Structure formats: C-alpha cells, structure tokens
mmCIF file of C-alpha atoms in Angstrom:
data_model
loop_
_atom_site.group_PDB
_atom_site.id
_atom_site.type_symbol
_atom_site.label_atom_id
_atom_site.label_comp_id
_atom_site.label_asym_id
_atom_site.label_seq_id
_atom_site.Cartn_x
_atom_site.Cartn_y
_atom_site.Cartn_z
ATOM 1 C CA LEU X 1 84.709 152.578 45.960
ATOM 2 C CA ARG X 2 83.581 154.997 48.656
ATOM 3 C CA GLN X 3 85.306 157.863 46.856
ATOM 4 C CA GLU X 4 83.566 156.904 43.612
ATOM 5 C CA VAL X 5 80.185 156.840 45.370
ATOM 6 C CA VAL X 6 80.821 160.248 46.925
ATOM 7 C CA HIS X 7 81.914 161.638 43.561
ATOM 8 C CA ALA X 8 78.803 160.193 41.910
ATOM 9 C CA GLY X 9 76.664 161.854 44.550
ATOM 10 C CA ILE X 10 78.346 165.187 43.972
ATOM 11 C CA GLU X 11 77.888 164.893 40.224
ATOM 12 C CA ALA X 12 74.216 163.986 40.694
ATOM 13 C CA GLY X 13 73.785 167.005 42.939
ATOM 14 C CA LEU X 14 75.469 169.277 40.452
ATOM 15 C CA LEU X 15 73.315 167.852 37.675
ATOM 16 C CA LEU X 16 70.334 169.100 39.635
ATOM 17 C CA ALA X 17 72.192 172.366 40.117
ATOM 18 C CA VAL X 18 72.533 172.717 36.374
ATOM 19 C CA THR X 19 68.794 172.384 35.933
ATOM 20 C CA CYS X 20 67.582 174.296 38.970
ATOM 21 C CA SER X 21 69.703 177.401 39.204
ATOM 22 C CA GLY X 22 68.784 179.647 36.305
ATOM 23 C CA GLY X 23 67.135 182.240 38.531
ATOM 24 C CA HIS X 24 70.483 183.273 39.972
ATOM 25 C CA ALA X 25 72.403 184.145 36.852
ATOM 26 C CA ASP X 26 74.301 187.340 37.614
ATOM 27 C CA ASP X 27 75.443 188.172 34.104
ATOM 28 C CA TRP X 28 73.948 187.769 30.670
ATOM 29 C CA TYR X 29 75.263 188.063 27.128
ATOM 30 C CA PRO X 30 72.105 189.211 25.320
ATOM 31 C CA LYS X 31 71.890 188.920 21.549
ATOM 32 C CA SER X 32 69.087 189.943 19.235
ATOM 33 C CA ALA X 33 65.707 188.697 20.462
ATOM 34 C CA LEU X 34 67.169 187.616 23.840
ATOM 35 C CA ALA X 35 67.852 191.229 24.741
ATOM 36 C CA HIS X 36 64.597 191.329 26.740
ATOM 37 C CA TYR X 37 66.142 189.120 29.450
ATOM 38 C CA PRO X 38 67.277 190.869 32.685
ATOM 39 C CA ARG X 39 70.981 191.567 32.613
ATOM 40 C CA ARG X 40 73.858 193.469 34.178
ATOM 41 C CA VAL X 41 76.383 195.417 32.177
ATOM 42 C CA GLU X 42 79.608 193.947 33.561
ATOM 43 C CA PRO X 43 80.927 190.891 31.669
ATOM 44 C CA VAL X 44 81.738 187.481 33.134
ATOM 45 C CA HIS X 45 85.463 187.073 33.702
ATOM 46 C CA ALA X 46 85.974 183.349 34.339
ATOM 47 C CA GLY X 47 89.564 182.431 35.049
ATOM 48 C CA HIS X 48 88.883 178.679 35.031
ATOM 49 C CA ALA X 49 87.106 178.171 31.722
ATOM 50 C CA HIS X 50 88.898 174.860 31.162
ATOM 51 C CA VAL X 51 88.290 173.341 34.617
ATOM 52 C CA HIS X 52 87.257 169.692 34.301
ATOM 53 C CA GLU X 53 84.226 168.323 36.145
ATOM 54 C CA ASP X 54 86.512 166.074 38.263
ATOM 55 C CA GLU X 55 88.365 169.149 39.507
ATOM 56 C CA VAL X 56 85.101 170.869 40.391
ATOM 57 C CA GLY X 57 84.016 167.717 42.238
ATOM 58 C CA TYR X 58 87.268 167.711 44.201
ATOM 59 C CA ARG X 59 86.679 171.276 45.314
ATOM 60 C CA PHE X 60 83.166 170.406 46.471
ATOM 61 C CA ARG X 61 84.539 167.482 48.486
ATOM 62 C CA ALA X 62 86.865 169.937 50.263
ATOM 63 C CA ARG X 63 83.916 171.510 52.087
ATOM 64 C CA GLN X 64 84.472 172.747 55.641
ATOM 65 C CA PRO X 65 81.952 173.293 58.447
ATOM 66 C CA VAL X 66 80.955 176.945 58.660
ATOM 67 C CA GLU X 67 81.233 176.797 62.457
ATOM 68 C CA ASP X 68 84.852 175.618 62.275
ATOM 69 C CA LEU X 69 85.820 178.382 59.855
ATOM 70 C CA ILE X 70 84.248 181.037 62.071
ATOM 71 C CA ARG X 71 86.248 179.783 65.064
ATOM 72 C CA ASP X 72 89.502 179.401 63.129
ATOM 73 C CA PRO X 73 91.740 182.447 63.779
ATOM 74 C CA ALA X 74 93.334 181.955 60.354
ATOM 75 C CA THR X 75 90.037 182.615 58.550
ATOM 76 C CA ASP X 76 89.933 185.887 56.651
ATOM 77 C CA PRO X 77 87.976 188.409 58.791
ATOM 78 C CA GLN X 78 85.744 189.429 55.899
ATOM 79 C CA LEU X 79 84.868 185.800 55.148
ATOM 80 C CA ARG X 80 84.233 185.157 58.848
ATOM 81 C CA HIS X 81 81.790 188.063 58.954
ATOM 82 C CA ARG X 82 79.934 186.787 55.887
ATOM 83 C CA LEU X 83 79.716 183.270 57.315
ATOM 84 C CA GLN X 84 78.368 184.654 60.600
ATOM 85 C CA THR X 85 75.697 186.409 58.536
ATOM 86 C CA VAL X 86 74.865 183.092 56.866
ATOM 87 C CA GLN X 87 74.492 181.459 60.280
ATOM 88 C CA SER X 88 72.092 184.188 61.433
ATOM 89 C CA ILE X 89 70.045 183.850 58.242
ATOM 90 C CA ARG X 90 69.958 180.067 58.641
ATOM 91 C CA ARG X 91 68.735 180.261 62.251
ATOM 92 C CA PHE X 92 66.032 182.796 61.367
ATOM 93 C CA ALA X 93 64.866 180.652 58.441
ATOM 94 C CA THR X 94 64.378 177.674 60.733
ATOM 95 C CA ASP X 95 63.077 179.421 63.877
ATOM 96 C CA ALA X 96 60.849 182.097 62.345
ATOM 97 C CA LEU X 97 59.917 180.761 58.921
ATOM 98 C CA ALA X 98 59.758 177.012 59.677
ATOM 99 C CA LEU X 99 62.025 176.263 56.726
ATOM 100 C CA PRO X 100 63.944 172.943 56.782
ATOM 101 C CA ASP X 101 66.435 172.458 59.619
ATOM 102 C CA ASN X 102 69.058 170.287 57.924
ATOM 103 C CA GLY X 103 72.651 170.367 56.760
ATOM 104 C CA SER X 104 72.117 172.838 53.935
ATOM 105 C CA TYR X 105 74.295 175.951 54.208
ATOM 106 C CA THR X 106 76.219 174.610 57.217
ATOM 107 C CA LEU X 107 79.294 173.817 55.091
ATOM 108 C CA TYR X 108 81.486 176.145 53.042
ATOM 109 C CA ALA X 109 83.258 175.361 49.769
ATOM 110 C CA ASP X 110 85.663 177.585 47.878
ATOM 111 C CA ILE X 111 85.477 176.220 44.328
ATOM 112 C CA GLU X 112 88.082 178.774 43.146
ATOM 113 C CA ARG X 113 86.006 180.037 40.240
ATOM 114 C CA PRO X 114 83.424 182.807 39.868
ATOM 115 C CA TYR X 115 80.477 180.568 38.910
ATOM 116 C CA VAL X 116 79.266 177.047 39.601
ATOM 117 C CA VAL X 117 77.933 176.506 36.092
ATOM 118 C CA TRP X 118 77.254 178.479 32.937
ATOM 119 C CA ASN X 119 73.729 178.333 31.480
ATOM 120 C CA VAL X 120 72.903 178.500 27.777
ATOM 121 C CA PHE X 121 69.645 180.153 26.713
ATOM 122 C CA ALA X 122 68.225 180.040 23.193
ATOM 123 C CA ALA X 123 65.187 181.277 21.305
ATOM 124 C CA PRO X 124 64.131 180.978 17.658
ATOM 125 C CA GLU X 125 64.910 184.089 15.650
ATOM 126 C CA PHE X 126 62.271 186.834 16.097
ATOM 127 C CA SER X 127 60.614 184.795 18.883
ATOM 128 C CA LEU X 128 60.157 185.614 22.568
ATOM 129 C CA GLY X 129 59.585 181.921 23.392
ATOM 130 C CA ALA X 130 62.721 180.295 24.797
ATOM 131 C CA ARG X 131 63.838 176.829 23.757
ATOM 132 C CA GLU X 132 63.284 174.229 26.501
ATOM 133 C CA TRP X 133 65.353 171.266 27.672
ATOM 134 C CA CYS X 134 63.743 168.496 29.740
ATOM 135 C CA TYR X 135 65.414 166.538 32.552
ATOM 136 C CA PRO X 136 64.462 163.759 34.954
ATOM 137 C CA ILE X 137 63.027 164.826 38.331
ATOM 138 C CA VAL X 138 62.970 168.587 37.753
ATOM 139 C CA GLY X 139 61.022 168.699 34.492
ATOM 140 C CA CYS X 140 61.536 171.147 31.632
ATOM 141 C CA VAL X 141 63.455 174.409 31.895
ATOM 142 C CA SER X 142 64.475 177.115 29.451
ATOM 143 C CA TYR X 143 68.246 176.692 29.832
ATOM 144 C CA ARG X 144 71.009 174.075 29.685
ATOM 145 C CA GLY X 145 73.916 174.137 32.125
ATOM 146 C CA TYR X 146 77.628 173.402 31.719
ATOM 147 C CA PHE X 147 80.482 173.127 34.220
ATOM 148 C CA SER X 148 82.810 174.755 31.691
ATOM 149 C CA GLU X 149 82.296 178.247 30.293
ATOM 150 C CA GLU X 150 84.085 177.104 27.149
ATOM 151 C CA ALA X 151 81.621 174.218 26.692
ATOM 152 C CA ALA X 152 78.671 176.556 27.244
ATOM 153 C CA HIS X 153 79.870 178.932 24.534
ATOM 154 C CA ARG X 154 80.570 175.984 22.237
ATOM 155 C CA GLU X 155 76.953 174.811 22.620
ATOM 156 C CA ALA X 156 75.728 178.377 22.149
ATOM 157 C CA GLY X 157 77.719 178.532 18.901
ATOM 158 C CA LYS X 158 76.078 175.336 17.640
ATOM 159 C CA LEU X 159 72.625 176.726 18.432
ATOM 160 C CA ALA X 160 73.467 180.039 16.776
ATOM 161 C CA ALA X 161 74.556 178.150 13.654
ATOM 162 C CA LYS X 162 71.074 176.601 13.574
ATOM 163 C CA GLY X 163 69.482 180.047 13.575
ATOM 164 C CA PHE X 164 68.767 180.496 17.278
ATOM 165 C CA ASP X 165 69.403 183.703 19.175
ATOM 166 C CA VAL X 166 71.555 182.696 22.129
ATOM 167 C CA ALA X 167 72.795 183.954 25.494
ATOM 168 C CA VAL X 168 75.251 182.553 28.053
ATOM 169 C CA GLY X 169 75.065 183.419 31.759
ATOM 170 C CA GLY X 170 77.201 182.463 34.768
ATOM 171 C CA VAL X 171 75.337 180.938 37.733
ATOM 172 C CA PRO X 172 76.798 181.518 41.212
ATOM 173 C CA ALA X 173 74.258 179.479 43.239
ATOM 174 C CA TYR X 174 72.023 176.462 42.956
ATOM 175 C CA SER X 175 69.556 174.233 44.765
ATOM 176 C CA THR X 176 69.402 170.427 44.781
ATOM 177 C CA LEU X 177 65.841 170.694 46.161
ATOM 178 C CA GLY X 178 66.810 169.033 49.438
ATOM 179 C CA ASN X 179 68.301 165.919 47.823
ATOM 180 C CA PHE X 180 71.752 166.980 49.086
ATOM 181 C CA ASN X 181 73.033 169.386 51.733
ATOM 182 C CA ASP X 182 73.776 172.442 49.592
ATOM 183 C CA PRO X 183 76.944 174.255 50.711
ATOM 184 C CA VAL X 184 77.656 177.942 51.044
ATOM 185 C CA LEU X 185 79.917 178.816 48.116
ATOM 186 C CA ASN X 186 82.603 181.440 47.640
ATOM 187 C CA THR X 187 80.565 182.583 44.632
ATOM 188 C CA MET X 188 77.846 183.738 47.053
ATOM 189 C CA MET X 189 80.124 185.741 49.330
ATOM 190 C CA ARG X 190 80.319 188.745 46.987
ATOM 191 C CA TRP X 191 76.578 189.407 47.340
ATOM 192 C CA ASP X 192 75.137 192.069 49.601
ATOM 193 C CA ASP X 193 73.082 190.991 52.629
ATOM 194 C CA VAL X 194 69.735 191.473 50.883
ATOM 195 C CA LYS X 195 70.614 189.148 48.013
ATOM 196 C CA LEU X 196 72.191 186.603 50.357
ATOM 197 C CA VAL X 197 69.089 186.515 52.568
ATOM 198 C CA ALA X 198 66.738 186.298 49.587
ATOM 199 C CA THR X 199 68.718 183.471 47.990
ATOM 200 C CA LEU X 200 68.969 181.309 51.117
ATOM 201 C CA PHE X 201 65.269 181.746 51.878
ATOM 202 C CA HIS X 202 64.407 181.018 48.248
ATOM 203 C CA GLU X 203 66.500 177.852 48.033
ATOM 204 C CA LEU X 204 65.355 176.518 51.411
ATOM 205 C CA ALA X 205 61.763 177.122 50.350
ATOM 206 C CA HIS X 206 62.460 175.039 47.222
ATOM 207 C CA GLN X 207 63.175 172.125 49.560
ATOM 208 C CA VAL X 208 59.558 172.398 50.706
ATOM 209 C CA LEU X 209 57.911 173.255 47.384
ATOM 210 C CA TYR X 210 59.109 173.083 43.792
ATOM 211 C CA ILE X 211 56.637 173.282 40.940
ATOM 212 C CA LYS X 212 57.700 171.910 37.581
ATOM 213 C CA ASP X 213 56.753 174.057 34.589
#
C-alpha cells in the first residue's frame, strides 16, 4: 500500500510537471503557422520512446541525496562538479534571494532518458493563437504533455488530421509549484551554468508565485 501511495504521489507530481513545464522545451518541431515559436535546429533523439509511465515512476523513486553523491568516490567527476554547482545555486537562492528553503533540488534522479515529458502544441491553420488545454490547480496552458514521445506524436497526428498546425517539443525540467520536492534530473546536467542558475531560480520562484493565465 505504501508503494502504491508513493507511486500515486509521483504520478500526481508528474501530472503537474506535464502542465507546468512548457517554458523549458529545448527542441521544437515547427510546422506551418507554428514556425514563429522559438526553436533550436538540432532534433530530439529520444532513445526511450516506448518507456511506460510505471518505469518512469520507478526511476523517480530511485532518487539519491545530492550530498551523498558528491561524497561518493564512485560518482563521475563531471557529475560531481555539476551537483556541487547545484548546491551553490541552491544556497544562494535561499540566503540571498529568500527563495524557499525546502527539499527541492536536494535529490538527484537519473531517469535514463533525454526528456521528462514531450509537449504537444497546436494552432488552427493560419492562426497565431495556440489551442489551450485546461487542468485542475494550474489552469489553462497552450500545450499538452506526454510521458512517451510516441504518444505525443500520436496526439499531434490526430490534431493535424483535424486541420491544426502542430509541434512536439521535449521538456527536460519541470516544477510542481512546491507541492513536491522537485529533484535535480540528469536531463538538466547538460545545461551550461547560466541556464542551470536561471532554471533553478525560476522554478523556486514558482513555489512562491504562480499566476494562472
């Protein structure tokens, strides 16, 4: 029963992730009218397109304290350095910026995939107004998230068949708005220091203030 409760909590947290993380999409597949969205030229190469939600949940449950990984001599030196940077950012956020001092970003999870979720974006043909999806707690947003890249592209195909212009983007980070202790993810470790700092500050600030559209 305890395991089921923990799993339910993880799934609830990731549901919030799906609806709160669109601002961190690294890559976009623009088509037609959606070409005005910001994008990078390299494609998403997801090696785990068929990973089931239960498997993702298992990987989240395998989180390890950042402090323990830094002290562990078996930890990859490059990962240790990045985690030390996270610790410094976390301390500065609390001491200098008065952002929440809690368990967020004190644990590390390697989910063994390049993105947490894949977001689907859609707009009516010849329109710059994106389609919206509405969710409990967080309100309405202009994207819909999926744990599976395959499922995201399947939904995008359905929307395209209805005449929408569509785009799919991988999301490497998320915020549960303080409802859960968000972990540091392997998907964040490829960022440079500037992006890492900006993201942690941004997500911690969301725990203080989040305005629904």
